[in-house]
Short mmCIF file of C-alpha atoms in Angstrom, two decimals:
data_model
loop_
_atom_site.label_atom_id
_atom_site.label_comp_id
_atom_site.label_asym_id
_atom_site.label_seq_id
_atom_site.Cartn_x
_atom_site.Cartn_y
_atom_site.Cartn_z
CA MET A 1 30.80 -4.06 6.02
CA THR A 2 28.68 -4.43 9.16
CA PRO A 3 27.56 -1.75 11.60
CA SER A 4 30.06 -2.97 14.20
CA THR A 5 33.07 -2.82 11.85
CA ALA A 6 32.27 0.22 9.76
CA GLY A 7 34.87 2.57 11.18
CA THR A 8 33.80 6.18 10.98
CA HIS A 9 30.87 5.62 8.62
CA THR A 10 27.55 7.27 9.34
CA TYR A 11 24.15 5.90 8.40
CA VAL A 12 20.50 6.55 7.74
CA LEU A 13 17.87 4.04 8.84
CA GLY A 14 14.69 3.27 6.89
CA ILE A 15 11.87 1.11 8.26
CA ASP A 16 8.65 0.04 6.53
CA ILE A 17 5.62 -1.56 8.19
CA GLY A 18 3.87 -3.85 5.71
CA THR A 19 0.72 -5.94 5.77
CA ALA A 20 2.60 -9.17 6.51
CA SER A 21 6.05 -8.04 7.65
CA THR A 22 8.16 -5.09 8.73
CA LYS A 23 11.47 -4.45 6.98
CA ALA A 24 14.41 -2.23 7.80
CA VAL A 25 17.56 -1.19 5.99
CA LEU A 26 20.66 0.55 7.28
CA CYS A 27 22.32 2.64 4.56
CA THR A 28 25.13 5.06 4.09
CA PRO A 29 23.76 8.54 3.32
CA ASP A 30 24.53 8.07 -0.40
CA GLY A 31 22.37 4.92 -0.62
CA GLY A 32 24.88 2.16 -0.01
CA ILE A 33 23.15 -0.75 1.72
CA VAL A 34 24.94 -1.92 4.86
CA GLN A 35 22.50 -4.35 6.47
CA GLN A 36 18.86 -5.40 6.26
CA ALA A 37 16.43 -7.07 8.66
CA ARG A 38 12.84 -8.28 8.63
CA ARG A 39 10.11 -9.43 11.03
CA GLU A 40 7.00 -11.34 10.00
CA HIS A 41 3.62 -10.61 11.55
CA SER A 42 0.00 -11.50 10.98
CA THR A 43 -3.12 -9.51 10.18
CA SER A 44 -6.24 -9.97 12.28
CA LEU A 45 -9.41 -10.66 10.27
CA PRO A 46 -12.11 -10.44 12.97
CA GLY A 47 -15.04 -10.62 10.55
CA PRO A 48 -16.09 -10.27 6.91
CA GLY A 49 -14.61 -7.12 5.43
CA ARG A 50 -12.50 -6.42 8.51
CA ALA A 51 -8.70 -6.24 8.72
CA GLU A 52 -6.81 -4.93 11.74
CA HIS A 53 -3.35 -4.55 13.26
CA ASP A 54 -2.36 -4.18 16.90
CA ALA A 55 -0.34 -0.95 16.89
CA GLU A 56 1.62 -1.75 20.01
CA GLY A 57 2.09 -5.47 19.44
CA ILE A 58 2.93 -5.23 15.73
CA TRP A 59 3.89 -1.74 14.61
CA TRP A 60 5.89 -0.58 17.62
CA ALA A 61 7.15 -4.04 18.62
CA ASP A 62 8.50 -4.69 15.11
CA VAL A 63 10.15 -1.30 14.80
CA HIS A 64 11.64 -1.55 18.29
CA ALA A 65 13.11 -5.00 17.54
CA LEU A 66 14.48 -4.03 14.12
CA ILE A 67 16.18 -0.91 15.45
CA ARG A 68 17.86 -3.02 18.11
CA GLU A 69 18.94 -5.56 15.46
CA LEU A 70 20.52 -2.98 13.13
CA LEU A 71 21.89 -0.58 15.74
CA PRO A 72 25.60 0.11 15.21
CA SER A 73 28.01 -0.08 18.11
CA ARG A 74 27.90 3.71 18.30
CA PRO A 75 24.22 4.68 17.93
CA GLU A 76 25.03 8.33 17.22
CA ARG A 77 26.34 7.22 13.82
CA ILE A 78 22.71 6.86 12.73
CA ARG A 79 22.20 10.41 11.53
CA ALA A 80 18.49 10.16 10.71
CA VAL A 81 15.56 7.73 10.74
CA CYS A 82 12.38 7.47 8.67
CA VAL A 83 9.41 5.11 8.92
CA SER A 84 6.74 4.33 6.32
CA GLY A 85 3.82 1.94 6.53
CA ILE A 86 0.61 0.55 5.15
CA GLY A 87 -2.16 3.06 4.86
CA PRO A 88 -4.28 4.89 5.18
CA CYS A 89 -5.01 3.15 8.48
CA VAL A 90 -7.18 4.54 11.26
CA LEU A 91 -5.80 4.12 14.76
CA PRO A 92 -7.79 6.02 17.41
CA ALA A 93 -5.70 7.11 20.38
CA ASP A 94 -6.20 9.08 23.56
CA ALA A 95 -4.67 12.46 24.35
CA ASP A 96 -1.38 10.79 25.34
CA GLY A 97 -1.22 8.84 22.06
CA ARG A 98 -2.19 5.49 23.60
CA PRO A 99 -4.13 3.24 21.19
CA LEU A 100 -7.76 2.68 22.12
CA ARG A 101 -8.34 -0.36 19.87
CA PRO A 102 -6.60 -2.15 16.99
CA ALA A 103 -6.13 -0.09 13.84
CA LEU A 104 -8.57 -0.38 10.94
CA LEU A 105 -6.42 -1.08 7.89
CA TYR A 106 -6.49 0.49 4.45
CA GLY A 107 -8.81 -0.56 1.59
CA VAL A 108 -8.77 -4.25 2.53
CA ASP A 109 -11.00 -3.26 5.46
CA THR A 110 -14.33 -2.53 3.80
CA ARG A 111 -16.63 -2.17 6.82
CA ALA A 112 -17.18 1.56 6.26
CA VAL A 113 -18.25 1.40 2.60
CA PRO A 114 -21.97 1.96 3.33
CA LEU A 115 -21.04 5.03 5.37
CA ALA A 116 -18.83 6.26 2.54
CA GLU A 117 -21.82 6.29 0.23
CA ARG A 118 -23.92 8.17 2.78
CA ILE A 119 -21.19 10.72 3.52
CA GLU A 120 -20.79 11.45 -0.20
CA ARG A 121 -24.49 12.23 -0.45
CA GLU A 122 -24.39 14.45 2.63
CA LEU A 123 -21.41 16.43 1.27
CA GLY A 124 -23.08 17.26 -2.04
CA GLY A 125 -22.50 14.15 -4.08
CA ALA A 126 -19.68 12.17 -5.67
CA ASP A 127 -18.64 14.95 -8.06
CA ALA A 128 -18.22 17.45 -5.23
CA VAL A 129 -16.05 15.03 -3.25
CA LEU A 130 -14.00 14.12 -6.32
CA ALA A 131 -13.40 17.80 -7.13
CA ARG A 132 -12.17 18.69 -3.64
CA CYS A 133 -10.46 15.50 -2.53
CA GLY A 134 -9.19 13.98 -5.79
CA SER A 135 -10.96 10.67 -5.19
CA ARG A 136 -14.41 9.36 -4.54
CA LEU A 137 -15.05 7.87 -1.12
CA GLY A 138 -14.66 4.11 -0.83
CA SER A 139 -12.91 1.37 1.08
CA GLN A 140 -9.55 3.14 0.74
CA SER A 141 -10.79 6.41 2.27
CA ALA A 142 -9.94 6.97 5.92
CA GLY A 143 -12.73 9.48 6.62
CA PRO A 144 -15.57 6.91 6.52
CA LYS A 145 -13.57 4.64 8.84
CA LEU A 146 -13.50 7.46 11.40
CA ALA A 147 -17.25 7.82 10.95
CA TRP A 148 -17.66 4.07 11.47
CA LEU A 149 -15.91 4.35 14.84
CA ARG A 150 -18.13 7.26 15.80
CA HIS A 151 -21.31 5.36 14.91
CA HIS A 152 -20.44 1.81 15.99
CA GLU A 153 -17.96 2.25 18.86
CA PRO A 154 -19.11 5.44 20.61
CA GLU A 155 -17.16 4.65 23.78
CA VAL A 156 -13.95 4.49 21.75
CA TRP A 157 -14.84 7.64 19.87
CA ALA A 158 -15.56 9.52 23.10
CA ALA A 159 -11.99 8.86 24.25
CA THR A 160 -10.37 9.56 20.87
CA ALA A 161 -8.17 12.66 20.83
CA LYS A 162 -5.70 11.73 18.09
CA VAL A 163 -5.72 9.57 14.97
CA PHE A 164 -2.70 7.80 13.51
CA THR A 165 -1.77 5.69 10.55
CA ALA A 166 1.04 3.13 10.80
CA HIS A 167 4.06 5.34 10.25
CA SER A 168 2.69 8.39 12.04
CA TYR A 169 2.08 6.30 15.18
CA VAL A 170 5.68 5.07 15.25
CA THR A 171 6.96 8.58 14.54
CA HIS A 172 4.89 9.77 17.50
CA ARG A 173 6.39 7.05 19.69
CA LEU A 174 9.89 8.10 18.64
CA THR A 175 9.49 11.88 18.85
CA GLY A 176 6.20 12.81 20.52
CA ALA A 177 5.19 14.68 17.36
CA TYR A 178 1.62 14.56 16.10
CA VAL A 179 2.26 14.99 12.40
CA LEU A 180 1.14 13.48 9.09
CA ASP A 181 2.54 13.86 5.59
CA HIS A 182 0.47 15.53 2.88
CA HIS A 183 0.23 12.39 0.79
CA SER A 184 -1.25 10.31 3.61
CA ALA A 185 -3.57 13.19 4.49
CA SER A 186 -4.86 13.18 0.92
CA GLN A 187 -6.01 9.59 1.54
CA TYR A 188 -7.96 10.78 4.59
CA ALA A 189 -10.74 11.88 2.26
CA PRO A 190 -12.98 13.80 2.67
CA LEU A 191 -11.01 15.61 5.38
CA TYR A 192 -8.26 16.98 3.08
CA ASP A 193 -8.49 19.59 0.31
CA LEU A 194 -6.11 18.45 -2.43
CA ALA A 195 -5.80 21.81 -4.18
CA ALA A 196 -5.36 23.81 -0.96
CA ARG A 197 -2.92 21.24 0.49
CA ALA A 198 -4.69 21.60 3.84
CA TRP A 199 -7.31 20.04 6.07
CA HIS A 200 -10.81 21.10 5.03
CA GLN A 201 -12.25 21.85 8.43
CA PRO A 202 -15.96 22.01 7.48
CA TRP A 203 -15.91 18.47 6.10
CA ALA A 204 -13.54 17.26 8.83
CA GLN A 205 -15.96 18.45 11.49
CA ALA A 206 -18.91 16.91 9.64
CA VAL A 207 -17.23 13.49 9.54
CA ALA A 208 -15.12 13.50 12.72
CA PRO A 209 -16.46 16.26 14.97
CA GLY A 210 -14.10 17.45 17.68
CA LEU A 211 -11.11 15.44 16.46
CA ALA A 212 -7.83 17.37 16.51
CA LEU A 213 -6.07 16.61 13.24
CA PRO A 214 -2.28 16.28 12.98
CA GLU A 215 0.08 18.94 11.71
CA LEU A 216 0.85 18.55 7.99
CA ALA A 217 4.34 18.23 6.52
CA TRP A 218 6.18 16.49 3.65
CA PRO A 219 7.77 13.02 3.94
CA ALA A 220 11.35 14.34 3.94
CA ASP A 221 10.65 17.05 6.51
CA ILE A 222 11.92 16.48 10.05
CA ALA A 223 9.00 15.52 12.29
CA GLY A 224 11.02 15.76 15.45
CA ARG A 225 13.91 14.16 17.28
CA VAL A 226 14.21 10.95 19.26
CA THR A 227 13.15 11.61 22.83
CA ALA A 228 15.06 10.41 25.86
CA ARG A 229 12.30 7.88 26.54
CA ALA A 230 12.40 6.50 22.99
CA ALA A 231 16.20 6.43 23.10
CA ALA A 232 16.10 4.30 26.24
CA ALA A 233 13.61 1.92 24.62
CA THR A 234 15.29 1.55 21.22
CA GLY A 235 18.96 2.31 21.75
CA LEU A 236 18.88 5.20 19.26
CA ALA A 237 20.75 8.31 20.31
CA ALA A 238 18.51 10.94 21.86
CA GLY A 239 18.14 13.88 19.50
CA THR A 240 18.40 11.82 16.29
CA PRO A 241 16.25 13.47 13.58
CA VAL A 242 13.19 11.51 12.45
CA ALA A 243 11.69 12.31 9.05
CA VAL A 244 7.91 12.43 8.63
CA GLY A 245 7.65 9.46 6.25
CA THR A 246 4.62 8.37 4.24
CA ILE A 247 2.51 5.41 3.09
CA ASP A 248 4.55 2.42 1.94
CA ALA A 249 3.77 2.53 -1.78
CA TRP A 250 4.91 6.14 -2.05
CA ALA A 251 8.07 5.35 -0.10
CA GLU A 252 8.70 2.51 -2.52
CA ALA A 253 8.18 4.88 -5.45
CA GLU A 254 10.82 7.13 -3.91
CA SER A 255 13.16 4.15 -3.58
CA VAL A 256 13.19 3.59 -7.37
CA ASP A 257 13.23 7.25 -8.47
CA VAL A 258 9.61 7.32 -9.63
CA ARG A 259 9.42 11.09 -9.34
CA ASP A 260 9.04 12.54 -12.85
CA PRO A 261 5.80 12.96 -14.83
CA GLY A 262 5.08 9.78 -16.79
CA ASP A 263 6.83 7.48 -14.31
CA LEU A 264 4.69 4.58 -13.07
CA MET A 265 5.49 2.08 -10.32
CA LEU A 266 3.90 -1.37 -10.12
CA MET A 267 4.30 -2.78 -6.62
CA TYR A 268 3.89 -6.56 -6.43
CA GLY A 269 2.90 -7.27 -2.85
CA SER A 270 -0.01 -8.68 -0.86
CA THR A 271 -1.96 -6.23 -2.99
CA LEU A 272 -0.80 -4.91 -6.34
CA PHE A 273 -0.42 -1.15 -6.22
CA PHE A 274 0.13 1.57 -8.83
CA VAL A 275 1.68 5.01 -8.39
CA GLY A 276 1.93 7.25 -11.44
CA VAL A 277 3.46 10.72 -11.36
CA THR A 278 1.57 13.42 -13.23
CA GLY A 279 2.65 16.92 -14.19
CA THR A 280 -0.67 18.43 -13.13
CA PRO A 281 -3.54 17.24 -10.91
CA VAL A 282 -5.67 14.57 -12.61
CA ARG A 283 -9.17 13.61 -11.53
CA SER A 284 -10.61 10.16 -12.25
CA PRO A 285 -13.70 8.60 -10.66
CA ALA A 286 -12.07 5.17 -11.02
CA LEU A 287 -8.64 6.01 -9.56
CA TRP A 288 -7.12 8.04 -6.71
CA SER A 289 -5.61 11.46 -7.29
CA THR A 290 -3.32 12.29 -4.38
CA ALA A 291 -0.58 14.57 -3.20
CA GLY A 292 2.89 13.29 -4.04
CA ASN A 293 6.02 12.97 -1.94
CA HIS A 294 7.30 16.47 -2.58
CA PRO A 295 5.82 19.97 -2.87
CA GLY A 296 4.37 20.48 -6.35
CA GLN A 297 4.28 16.74 -7.14
CA HIS A 298 0.99 15.04 -8.05
CA THR A 299 0.26 11.32 -8.29
CA LEU A 300 -2.47 9.18 -9.75
CA ALA A 301 -2.78 5.90 -7.90
CA ALA A 302 -4.69 2.65 -7.85
CA GLY A 303 -4.71 -0.56 -5.88
CA MET A 304 -6.09 -4.06 -6.12
CA ALA A 305 -7.60 -5.58 -2.98
CA SER A 306 -5.66 -8.83 -3.36
CA SER A 307 -2.89 -10.19 -5.54
CA GLY A 308 0.08 -11.68 -3.69
CA SER A 309 -2.36 -12.60 -0.92
CA ILE A 310 -4.11 -14.88 -3.45
CA THR A 311 -0.87 -16.75 -4.09
CA GLN A 312 -0.40 -17.16 -0.34
CA TRP A 313 -3.98 -18.44 -0.04
CA PHE A 314 -3.38 -20.97 -2.83
CA ARG A 315 -0.08 -22.12 -1.32
CA ASP A 316 -1.73 -22.71 2.06
CA LEU A 317 -4.82 -24.29 0.53
CA THR A 318 -2.96 -26.84 -1.57
CA GLY A 319 -0.29 -27.61 1.04
CA GLY A 320 3.02 -29.35 0.59
CA ALA A 321 4.53 -26.93 -1.93
CA GLY A 322 6.32 -23.67 -1.43
CA PHE A 323 6.44 -20.80 -3.87
CA PRO A 324 9.49 -22.12 -5.79
CA GLN A 325 7.64 -25.37 -6.58
CA LEU A 326 4.37 -23.59 -7.45
CA THR A 327 6.23 -21.14 -9.66
CA ALA A 328 7.99 -23.97 -11.48
CA GLU A 329 4.66 -25.72 -12.07
CA ALA A 330 3.05 -22.50 -13.31
CA ALA A 331 5.98 -21.87 -15.65
CA ALA A 332 5.43 -25.34 -17.13
CA SER A 333 1.78 -24.50 -17.83
CA PRO A 334 1.39 -22.77 -21.22
CA PRO A 335 0.25 -19.14 -21.58
CA GLY A 336 -3.49 -19.15 -21.16
CA ALA A 337 -3.26 -21.72 -18.32
CA GLY A 338 -4.83 -24.51 -20.37
CA GLY A 339 -8.02 -22.56 -20.97
CA LEU A 340 -8.60 -21.44 -17.37
CA LEU A 341 -9.75 -17.90 -16.60
CA ALA A 342 -9.92 -16.32 -13.15
CA LEU A 343 -11.14 -13.12 -11.52
CA PRO A 344 -8.82 -11.98 -8.68
CA TYR A 345 -11.51 -10.40 -6.48
CA PHE A 346 -10.82 -12.59 -3.45
CA ALA A 347 -11.17 -9.62 -1.06
CA GLY A 348 -13.58 -7.55 -3.12
CA GLU A 349 -11.90 -5.03 -5.39
CA ARG A 350 -10.70 -1.49 -4.94
CA THR A 351 -9.87 0.21 -8.23
CA PRO A 352 -11.10 0.54 -10.91
CA VAL A 353 -14.36 -1.29 -10.11
CA ALA A 354 -14.70 -0.10 -6.46
CA ASP A 355 -16.77 -3.11 -5.45
CA PRO A 356 -16.26 -4.61 -1.98
CA GLN A 357 -18.90 -7.26 -2.85
CA ALA A 358 -16.92 -8.59 -5.83
CA ARG A 359 -15.75 -12.19 -5.41
CA GLY A 360 -13.08 -14.39 -6.95
CA ILE A 361 -13.86 -16.89 -9.69
CA ILE A 362 -11.90 -19.69 -11.39
CA ALA A 363 -13.69 -20.66 -14.61
CA GLY A 364 -13.14 -23.45 -17.11
CA LEU A 365 -11.95 -26.17 -14.73
CA THR A 366 -11.77 -29.76 -15.97
CA LEU A 367 -10.38 -32.96 -14.49
CA ARG A 368 -7.32 -32.54 -16.71
CA HIS A 369 -6.14 -29.32 -15.11
CA THR A 370 -3.14 -29.39 -12.82
CA ARG A 371 -2.14 -27.38 -9.79
CA GLY A 372 0.29 -25.49 -12.00
CA ASP A 373 -2.51 -24.56 -14.41
CA VAL A 374 -4.62 -23.13 -11.59
CA TYR A 375 -1.69 -21.23 -10.11
CA ARG A 376 -0.83 -19.78 -13.50
CA ALA A 377 -4.47 -18.80 -14.03
CA LEU A 378 -4.37 -16.85 -10.75
CA LEU A 379 -1.19 -15.05 -11.82
CA GLU A 380 -2.76 -14.27 -15.20
CA ALA A 381 -5.88 -12.98 -13.43
CA THR A 382 -3.83 -10.37 -11.60
CA ALA A 383 -2.14 -9.46 -14.89
CA LEU A 384 -5.51 -9.02 -16.61
CA ALA A 385 -6.52 -6.76 -13.73
CA VAL A 386 -3.35 -4.73 -14.31
CA ARG A 387 -4.40 -4.30 -17.94
CA HIS A 388 -7.81 -3.14 -16.74
CA HIS A 389 -6.06 -0.57 -14.54
CA LEU A 390 -3.85 0.67 -17.39
CA ASP A 391 -6.99 1.22 -19.44
CA ALA A 392 -8.38 3.32 -16.58
CA PHE A 393 -5.14 5.32 -16.40
CA ALA A 394 -5.34 5.93 -20.14
CA GLU A 395 -8.95 7.09 -19.85
CA ALA A 396 -7.76 9.60 -17.24
CA GLY A 397 -5.15 10.92 -19.69
CA PHE A 398 -2.10 9.19 -18.20
CA THR A 399 0.07 7.01 -20.43
CA PRO A 400 3.21 5.73 -18.69
CA GLY A 401 6.55 6.48 -20.25
CA ARG A 402 8.54 4.41 -17.77
CA VAL A 403 7.22 1.49 -15.71
CA VAL A 404 9.20 0.14 -12.75
CA ALA A 405 8.40 -3.23 -11.13
CA VAL A 406 9.04 -3.56 -7.40
CA GLY A 407 7.97 -5.67 -4.44
CA GLY A 408 8.28 -9.24 -3.23
CA GLY A 409 6.45 -10.60 -6.26
CA THR A 410 9.40 -9.65 -8.47
CA THR A 411 11.73 -12.13 -6.74
CA HIS A 412 11.06 -14.60 -9.57
CA PRO A 413 10.49 -13.06 -13.02
CA LEU A 414 7.51 -15.26 -13.94
CA TRP A 415 4.75 -13.08 -12.47
CA PRO A 416 6.10 -9.73 -13.80
CA GLN A 417 6.77 -11.34 -17.17
CA ILE A 418 3.17 -12.54 -17.33
CA VAL A 419 2.05 -8.98 -16.55
CA THR A 420 4.31 -7.61 -19.29
CA ASP A 421 2.99 -10.15 -21.81
CA VAL A 422 -0.66 -9.53 -20.91
CA THR A 423 -0.37 -5.72 -20.96
CA GLY A 424 2.21 -5.31 -23.72
CA VAL A 425 4.09 -2.86 -21.48
CA ALA A 426 7.81 -3.24 -20.71
CA GLN A 427 8.86 -3.12 -17.06
CA GLU A 428 12.15 -1.95 -15.61
CA TYR A 429 13.79 -3.79 -12.72
CA PRO A 430 15.76 -1.54 -10.33
CA HIS A 431 19.19 -2.51 -9.10
CA GLU A 432 18.19 -2.34 -5.43
CA ARG A 433 14.87 -4.03 -4.65
CA CYS A 434 14.67 -3.96 -0.86
CA GLY A 435 11.48 -1.91 -1.02
CA ALA A 436 9.86 0.96 0.78
CA SER A 437 12.41 0.94 3.60
CA TYR A 438 15.03 1.97 1.02
CA GLY A 439 12.85 4.92 0.06
CA ASP A 440 12.60 5.76 3.75
CA ALA A 441 16.37 5.81 3.91
CA ARG A 442 16.33 8.35 1.07
CA PHE A 443 13.78 10.49 2.91
CA ALA A 444 16.03 10.37 5.98
CA ALA A 445 19.04 11.41 3.90
CA LEU A 446 17.04 14.25 2.31
CA ALA A 447 15.87 15.41 5.74
CA ILE A 448 19.43 16.09 6.86
CA GLY A 449 20.65 17.40 3.50
CA ALA A 450 22.88 14.39 2.81
CA VAL A 451 21.51 13.88 -0.72
CA ARG A 452 20.33 16.36 -3.37
CA PRO A 453 16.56 16.29 -4.06
CA GLY A 454 17.00 15.55 -7.78
CA ALA A 455 19.82 13.02 -7.43
CA ARG A 456 19.18 9.47 -8.65
CA TRP A 457 19.09 6.92 -5.83
CA ASN A 458 18.61 3.58 -7.62
CA ARG A 459 19.84 2.64 -11.10
CA PRO A 460 17.98 0.22 -13.41
CA ALA A 461 19.24 -3.37 -13.64
CA LYS A 462 17.24 -4.91 -16.51
CA VAL A 463 14.06 -4.52 -18.55
CA LEU A 464 11.34 -7.11 -19.18
CA THR A 465 9.85 -6.84 -22.68
CA PRO A 466 6.55 -8.34 -23.92
CA SER A 467 6.41 -11.44 -26.07
CA ALA A 468 4.88 -10.89 -29.51
CA ALA A 469 3.94 -14.59 -29.62
CA THR A 470 1.27 -14.22 -26.92
CA ARG A 471 -0.15 -10.83 -27.93
CA ASP A 472 -3.24 -12.16 -29.73
CA LEU A 473 -3.86 -14.84 -27.10
CA PHE A 474 -3.94 -12.31 -24.27
CA ALA A 475 -5.99 -9.81 -26.27
CA ASP A 476 -8.66 -12.48 -26.56
CA ARG A 477 -8.24 -13.50 -22.94
CA TYR A 478 -8.66 -9.88 -21.81
CA ALA A 479 -11.96 -9.62 -23.70
CA ALA A 480 -13.08 -12.85 -22.03
CA TYR A 481 -11.99 -11.47 -18.64
CA GLN A 482 -14.20 -8.42 -19.08
CA ASP A 483 -17.10 -10.60 -20.26
CA LEU A 484 -16.74 -12.88 -17.22
CA ARG A 485 -16.54 -9.90 -14.87
CA THR A 486 -19.69 -8.33 -16.29
CA ALA A 487 -21.72 -11.53 -16.63
CA THR A 488 -21.04 -12.76 -13.11
CA GLY A 489 -21.36 -9.45 -11.27
CA PRO A 490 -24.89 -10.08 -9.93
CA LEU A 491 -23.95 -13.63 -8.91
CA GLN A 492 -20.83 -12.36 -7.10
CA HIS A 493 -23.03 -9.96 -5.11
CA ARG A 494 -25.53 -12.70 -4.33
CA LEU A 495 -22.77 -14.94 -2.98
CA ALA A 496 -21.22 -12.06 -1.03
CA ALA A 497 -24.56 -11.36 0.62
CA ALA A 498 -24.83 -15.00 1.65
CA GLN A 499 -21.33 -14.86 3.10
CA ASP A 500 -22.09 -11.65 4.98
CA ARG A 501 -25.12 -13.21 6.64
CA HIS A 502 -22.66 -15.37 8.54
CA GLY A 503 -20.60 -12.34 9.59
CA ASP A 504 -21.16 -9.15 11.53
CA PRO A 505 -24.54 -7.50 10.76
CA THR A 506 -23.17 -4.07 11.66
CA ARG A 507 -20.71 -4.15 8.78
#
């Protein structure tokens, strides 16, 4: 079935803006996938610790093109739309919503970390911020990025009247609404009070004085309706409801029914991300406690700074081999990668170490090692980091009862199987794996009452189970991983400082 031959069918449209691509899916309101589309884009890295996107040239251009590509012959058959995206990003805009500069991306942009430390002190210390916001301030927090703009780009700040993240900007372009979901707001620490589910104006004014903050809503609420201007640009029918949406990882969790306490999603993407659902609010200095997708839902989250991006780096560095060839070579390398051990901190690290000055290491190299050995060592490094994260979750009192693997890294089972073997935790594969855009489609269906809130959206397809044969090997390798991380920490910082001397001194 295609949109042009679907008779009287109606649809919901989900769109997700990722770090490296934007994806869209056209579904029937009960979750049947009709058609999918994708557009690749690049991320600007203008200096050490800096990562940016052009909101107009990437976010809006991608969404505009994908809507046009998936539009049915009768646009009014799209009953609702929802957009998610990477975040939290900081896009300053003027009073009319026009971007004033490229957006500062989520935790991969670490330029504001020194300000985060200062802001924590000024607000009464790390414990006070953790108690109110659910997370300590760091590279993932949007508040310090706003402060960075105020301190380092005063001319931009003087013109800033609105702030957007990826999905809220596109929603604004479609509807004119200035709205943000509660989950994304909870990553705008220290501006949001997690217990009150509201902006905390005293801290908001201390960090971003004079900035008008968006209205708060939930991802499946209706933000507004497609304006006549947006309809003319995109082809959507004017008046089409647009749901509020959320950050991509939480939309992906929605896509695989990670909604009940004890559910945990592992998202294999450019970064590896974790979303665990808790029955009550949980505070951890090493992780992020956030609002969930629905009223009364709480989540405990974490994120690596690089994972799939390391595999892309290695593919480009070695040249001449695509991922299928590299994966085959890594599969031929034995568990343990021939005695190689790596640290995956190629872009610093977010959780649980919160160290933007961490750096990647490949240890144990000899002339005998092959490309496949090195590639496998990098995959195992990300798996060892997952085990480190699961330890941090356990220390916070969260033990997953159900783990679901999602994202582009699950296309071939090798990487998830390595993670399962290293951690000893089984992972469920969902039947539909088209990602956050599929969760957006569910939000759109919920917004118009086309699906019940508790109804399952995506059934499981298979389960990966750990190998008993490698349990002792990876227990020893995990101990070595922690030893290497601790022993080389000062050296990593020394090398990072040398690298930064060649970058922007204002970072």
